mmCIF file of C-alpha atoms in Angstrom:
data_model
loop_
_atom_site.group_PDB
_atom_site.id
_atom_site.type_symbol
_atom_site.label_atom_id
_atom_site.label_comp_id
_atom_site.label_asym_id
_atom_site.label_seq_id
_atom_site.Cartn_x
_atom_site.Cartn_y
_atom_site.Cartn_z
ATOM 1 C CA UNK A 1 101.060 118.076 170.127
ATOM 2 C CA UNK A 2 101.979 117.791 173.811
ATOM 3 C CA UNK A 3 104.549 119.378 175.995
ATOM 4 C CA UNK A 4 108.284 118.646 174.783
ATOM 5 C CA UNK A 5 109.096 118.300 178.424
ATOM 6 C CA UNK A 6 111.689 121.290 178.438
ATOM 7 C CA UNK A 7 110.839 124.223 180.282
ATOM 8 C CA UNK A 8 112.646 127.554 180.971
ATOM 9 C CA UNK A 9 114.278 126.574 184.032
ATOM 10 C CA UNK A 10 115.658 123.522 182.910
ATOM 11 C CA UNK A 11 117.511 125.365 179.948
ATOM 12 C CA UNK A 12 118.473 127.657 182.480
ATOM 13 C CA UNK A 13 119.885 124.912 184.804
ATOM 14 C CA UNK A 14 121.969 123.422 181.420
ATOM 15 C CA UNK A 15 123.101 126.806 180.075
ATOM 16 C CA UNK A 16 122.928 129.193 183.553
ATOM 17 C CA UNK A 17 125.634 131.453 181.390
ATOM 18 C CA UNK A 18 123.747 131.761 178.000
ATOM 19 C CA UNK A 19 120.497 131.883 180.206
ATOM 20 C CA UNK A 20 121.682 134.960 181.798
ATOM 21 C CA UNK A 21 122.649 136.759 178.860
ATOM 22 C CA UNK A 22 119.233 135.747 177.168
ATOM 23 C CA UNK A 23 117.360 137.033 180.507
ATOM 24 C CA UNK A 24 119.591 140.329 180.806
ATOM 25 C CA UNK A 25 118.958 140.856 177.185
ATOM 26 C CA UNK A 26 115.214 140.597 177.093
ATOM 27 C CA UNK A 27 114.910 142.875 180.503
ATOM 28 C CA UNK A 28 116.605 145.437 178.189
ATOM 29 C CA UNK A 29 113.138 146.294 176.511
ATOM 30 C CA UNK A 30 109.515 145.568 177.261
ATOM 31 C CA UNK A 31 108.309 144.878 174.083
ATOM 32 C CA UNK A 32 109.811 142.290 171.647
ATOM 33 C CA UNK A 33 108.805 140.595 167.985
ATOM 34 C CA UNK A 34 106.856 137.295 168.222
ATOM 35 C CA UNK A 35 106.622 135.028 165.002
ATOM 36 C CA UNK A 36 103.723 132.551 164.959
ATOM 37 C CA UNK A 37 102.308 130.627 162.392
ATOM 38 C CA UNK A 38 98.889 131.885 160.726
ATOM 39 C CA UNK A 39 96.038 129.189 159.656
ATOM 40 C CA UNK A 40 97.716 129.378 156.166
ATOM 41 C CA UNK A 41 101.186 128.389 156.866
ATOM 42 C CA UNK A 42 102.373 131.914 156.394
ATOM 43 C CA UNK A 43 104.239 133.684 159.686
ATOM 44 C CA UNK A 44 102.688 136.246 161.594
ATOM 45 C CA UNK A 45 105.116 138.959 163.181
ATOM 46 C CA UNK A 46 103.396 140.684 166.444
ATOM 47 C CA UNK A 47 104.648 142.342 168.975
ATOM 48 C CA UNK A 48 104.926 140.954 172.482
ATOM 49 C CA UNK A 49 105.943 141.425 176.277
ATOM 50 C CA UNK A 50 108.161 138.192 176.946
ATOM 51 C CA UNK A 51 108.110 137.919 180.602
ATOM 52 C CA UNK A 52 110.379 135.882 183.260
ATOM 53 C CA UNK A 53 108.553 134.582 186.593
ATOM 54 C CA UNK A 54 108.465 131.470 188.807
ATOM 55 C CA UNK A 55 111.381 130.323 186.709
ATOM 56 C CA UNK A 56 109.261 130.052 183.504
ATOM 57 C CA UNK A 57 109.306 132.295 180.901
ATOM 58 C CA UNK A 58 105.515 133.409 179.944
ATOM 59 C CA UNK A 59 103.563 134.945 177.325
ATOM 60 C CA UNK A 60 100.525 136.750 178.164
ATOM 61 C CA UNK A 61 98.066 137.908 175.511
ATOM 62 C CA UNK A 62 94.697 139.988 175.218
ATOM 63 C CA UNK A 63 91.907 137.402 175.194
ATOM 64 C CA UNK A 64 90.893 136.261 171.191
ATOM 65 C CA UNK A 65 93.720 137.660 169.865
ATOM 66 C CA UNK A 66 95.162 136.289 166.513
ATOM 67 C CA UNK A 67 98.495 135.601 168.280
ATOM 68 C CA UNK A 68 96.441 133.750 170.860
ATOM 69 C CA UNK A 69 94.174 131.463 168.251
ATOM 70 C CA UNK A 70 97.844 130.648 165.990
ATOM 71 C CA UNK A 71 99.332 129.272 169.300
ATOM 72 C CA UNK A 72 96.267 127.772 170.241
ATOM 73 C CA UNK A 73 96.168 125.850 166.887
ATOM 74 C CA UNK A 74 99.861 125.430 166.061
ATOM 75 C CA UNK A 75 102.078 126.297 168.979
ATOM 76 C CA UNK A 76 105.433 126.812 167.873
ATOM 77 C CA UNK A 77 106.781 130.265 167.895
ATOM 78 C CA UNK A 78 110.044 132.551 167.292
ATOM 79 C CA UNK A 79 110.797 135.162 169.600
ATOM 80 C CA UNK A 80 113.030 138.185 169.069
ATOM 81 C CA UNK A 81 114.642 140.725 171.908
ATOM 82 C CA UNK A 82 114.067 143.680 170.564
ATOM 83 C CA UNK A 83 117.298 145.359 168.631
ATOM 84 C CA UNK A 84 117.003 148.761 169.847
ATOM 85 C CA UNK A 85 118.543 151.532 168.145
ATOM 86 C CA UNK A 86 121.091 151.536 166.048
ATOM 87 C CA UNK A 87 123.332 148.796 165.485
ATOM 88 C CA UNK A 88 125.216 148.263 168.439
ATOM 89 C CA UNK A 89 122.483 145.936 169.155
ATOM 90 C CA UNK A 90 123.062 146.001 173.226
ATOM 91 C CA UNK A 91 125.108 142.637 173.788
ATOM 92 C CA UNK A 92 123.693 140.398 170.590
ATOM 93 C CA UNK A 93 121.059 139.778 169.111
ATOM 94 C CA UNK A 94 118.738 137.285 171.195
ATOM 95 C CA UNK A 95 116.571 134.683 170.243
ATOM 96 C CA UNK A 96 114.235 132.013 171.217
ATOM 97 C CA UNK A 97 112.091 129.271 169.517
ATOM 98 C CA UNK A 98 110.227 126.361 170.815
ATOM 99 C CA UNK A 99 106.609 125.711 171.958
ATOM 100 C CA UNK A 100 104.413 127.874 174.072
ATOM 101 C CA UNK A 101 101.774 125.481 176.242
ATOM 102 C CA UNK A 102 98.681 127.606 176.945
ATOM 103 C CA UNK A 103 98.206 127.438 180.868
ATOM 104 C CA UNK A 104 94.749 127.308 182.294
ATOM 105 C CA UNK A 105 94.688 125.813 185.595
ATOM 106 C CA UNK A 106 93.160 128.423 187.669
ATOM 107 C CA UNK A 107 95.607 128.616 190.214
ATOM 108 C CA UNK A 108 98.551 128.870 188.237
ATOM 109 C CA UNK A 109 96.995 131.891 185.887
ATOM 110 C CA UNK A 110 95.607 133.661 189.161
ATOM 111 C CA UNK A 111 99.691 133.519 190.479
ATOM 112 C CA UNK A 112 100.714 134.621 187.797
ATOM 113 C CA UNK A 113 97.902 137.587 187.353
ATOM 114 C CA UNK A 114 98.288 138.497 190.534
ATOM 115 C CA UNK A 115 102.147 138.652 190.779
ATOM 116 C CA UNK A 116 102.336 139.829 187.139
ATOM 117 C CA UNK A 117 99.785 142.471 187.796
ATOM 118 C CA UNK A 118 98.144 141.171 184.345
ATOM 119 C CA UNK A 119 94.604 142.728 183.299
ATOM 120 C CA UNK A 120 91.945 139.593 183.349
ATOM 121 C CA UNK A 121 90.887 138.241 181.209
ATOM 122 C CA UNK A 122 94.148 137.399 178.875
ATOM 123 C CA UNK A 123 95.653 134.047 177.524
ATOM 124 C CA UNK A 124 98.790 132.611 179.476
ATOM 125 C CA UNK A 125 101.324 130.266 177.700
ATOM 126 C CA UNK A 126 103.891 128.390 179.028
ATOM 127 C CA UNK A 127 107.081 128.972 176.616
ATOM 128 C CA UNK A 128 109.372 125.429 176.233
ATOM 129 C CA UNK A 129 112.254 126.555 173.872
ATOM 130 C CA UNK A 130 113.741 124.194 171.530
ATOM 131 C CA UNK A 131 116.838 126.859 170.340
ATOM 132 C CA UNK A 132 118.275 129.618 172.165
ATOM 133 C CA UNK A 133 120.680 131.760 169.459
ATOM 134 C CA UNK A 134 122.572 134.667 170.827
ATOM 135 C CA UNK A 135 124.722 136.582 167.857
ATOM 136 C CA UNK A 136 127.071 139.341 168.378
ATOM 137 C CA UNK A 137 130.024 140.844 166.134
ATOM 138 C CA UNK A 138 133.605 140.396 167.763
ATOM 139 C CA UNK A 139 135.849 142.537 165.870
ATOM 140 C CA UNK A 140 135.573 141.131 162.238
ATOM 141 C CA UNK A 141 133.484 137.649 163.507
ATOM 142 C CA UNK A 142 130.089 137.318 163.844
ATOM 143 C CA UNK A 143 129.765 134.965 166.885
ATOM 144 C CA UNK A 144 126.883 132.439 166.907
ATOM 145 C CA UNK A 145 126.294 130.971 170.919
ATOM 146 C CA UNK A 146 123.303 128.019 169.922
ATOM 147 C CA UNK A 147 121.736 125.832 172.383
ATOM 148 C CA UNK A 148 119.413 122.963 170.841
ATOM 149 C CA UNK A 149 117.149 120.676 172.576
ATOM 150 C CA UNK A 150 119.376 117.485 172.942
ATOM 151 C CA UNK A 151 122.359 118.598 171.751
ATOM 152 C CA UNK A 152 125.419 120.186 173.155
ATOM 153 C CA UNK A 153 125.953 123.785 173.197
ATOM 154 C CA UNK A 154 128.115 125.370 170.264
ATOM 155 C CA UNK A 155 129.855 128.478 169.617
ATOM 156 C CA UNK A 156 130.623 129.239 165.954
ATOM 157 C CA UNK A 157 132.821 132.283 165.224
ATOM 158 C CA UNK A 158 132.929 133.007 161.241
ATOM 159 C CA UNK A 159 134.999 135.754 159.272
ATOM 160 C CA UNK A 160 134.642 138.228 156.670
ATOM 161 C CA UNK A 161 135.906 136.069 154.777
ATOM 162 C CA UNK A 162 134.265 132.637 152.449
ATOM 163 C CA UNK A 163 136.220 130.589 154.681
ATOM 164 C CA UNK A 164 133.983 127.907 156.922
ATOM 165 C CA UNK A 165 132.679 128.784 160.036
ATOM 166 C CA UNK A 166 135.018 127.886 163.207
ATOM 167 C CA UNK A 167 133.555 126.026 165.983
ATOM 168 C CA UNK A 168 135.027 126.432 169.202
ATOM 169 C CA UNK A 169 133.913 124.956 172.810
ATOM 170 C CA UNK A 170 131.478 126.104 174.550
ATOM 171 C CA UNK A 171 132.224 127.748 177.756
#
């Protein structure tokens, strides 16, 4: 399984707007919910510190851990901003899936340790997303703002109602 070719920054180039939001909406929290895929097939929820740097957006890990090993072996992931409390859910609900590349060219993880201030040693992936979702409610809609590898962006707004989502354009 190789690289997809799509990093952070190019998403970010594409989308700057829904980038933003994403970025703003991660910084929110430090820790978020990472899903990765166990030896099994089944998921494995963990928590993580997404982190933003050099244009890229990382994940850094504790050396051998079980996170670590199921991207290792099978490197797609889902990651969630953390909700917070309550439900007002501070500006959507946020969230990423993709690849994450581990990165172990020497010079690239000492950067990053050293600008990250990251305890050594640790894993370092590379995250190339494949979906970025960002939900929120407007009045009675929920609002879904999706960005797919390859395709263009959509916004779907949908009532409290059975009646079919609405698609609208995408800003």
């Amino acid at each position: 399984m190789g690289d997809t070719g799509t990093s952070w920054s190019a998403f970010e180039a594409a989308e700057p707007a829904l980038a933003a939001t994403v970025r703003e909406r991660f910084g929110q929290y430090t820790h978020h919910a990472l899903a990765t895929v166990r030896q099994d097939g089944s998921p494995r929820l963990s928590g993580i510190e997404a982190d933003f740097r050099f244009g890229e957006l990382w994940f850094g890990m504790m050396p051998n851990s079980r996170k670590a090993f199921d991207l290792r072996r099978d490197p797609r992931f889902g990651l969630l901003a953390n909700p917070g409390s309550g439900t007002g859910m501070g500006g959507g609900d946020v969230r990423i899936s993709g690849r994450a590349v581990e990165v172990t060219d020497p010079e690239t993880v000492d950067r990053y340790a050293a600008d990250a201030g990251a305890p050594r040693p640790f894993h370092l992936f590379r995250v190339e997303p494949a979906e970025v979702v960002r939900t929120w409610v407007d009045g009675d809609e929920i609002v879904l703002h999706s960005w797919v590898r390859g395709r263009p962006t959509r916004i779907f707004r949908r009532g409290d109602d059975d009646g079919p989502p609405r698609l609208e354009p995408a800003p």
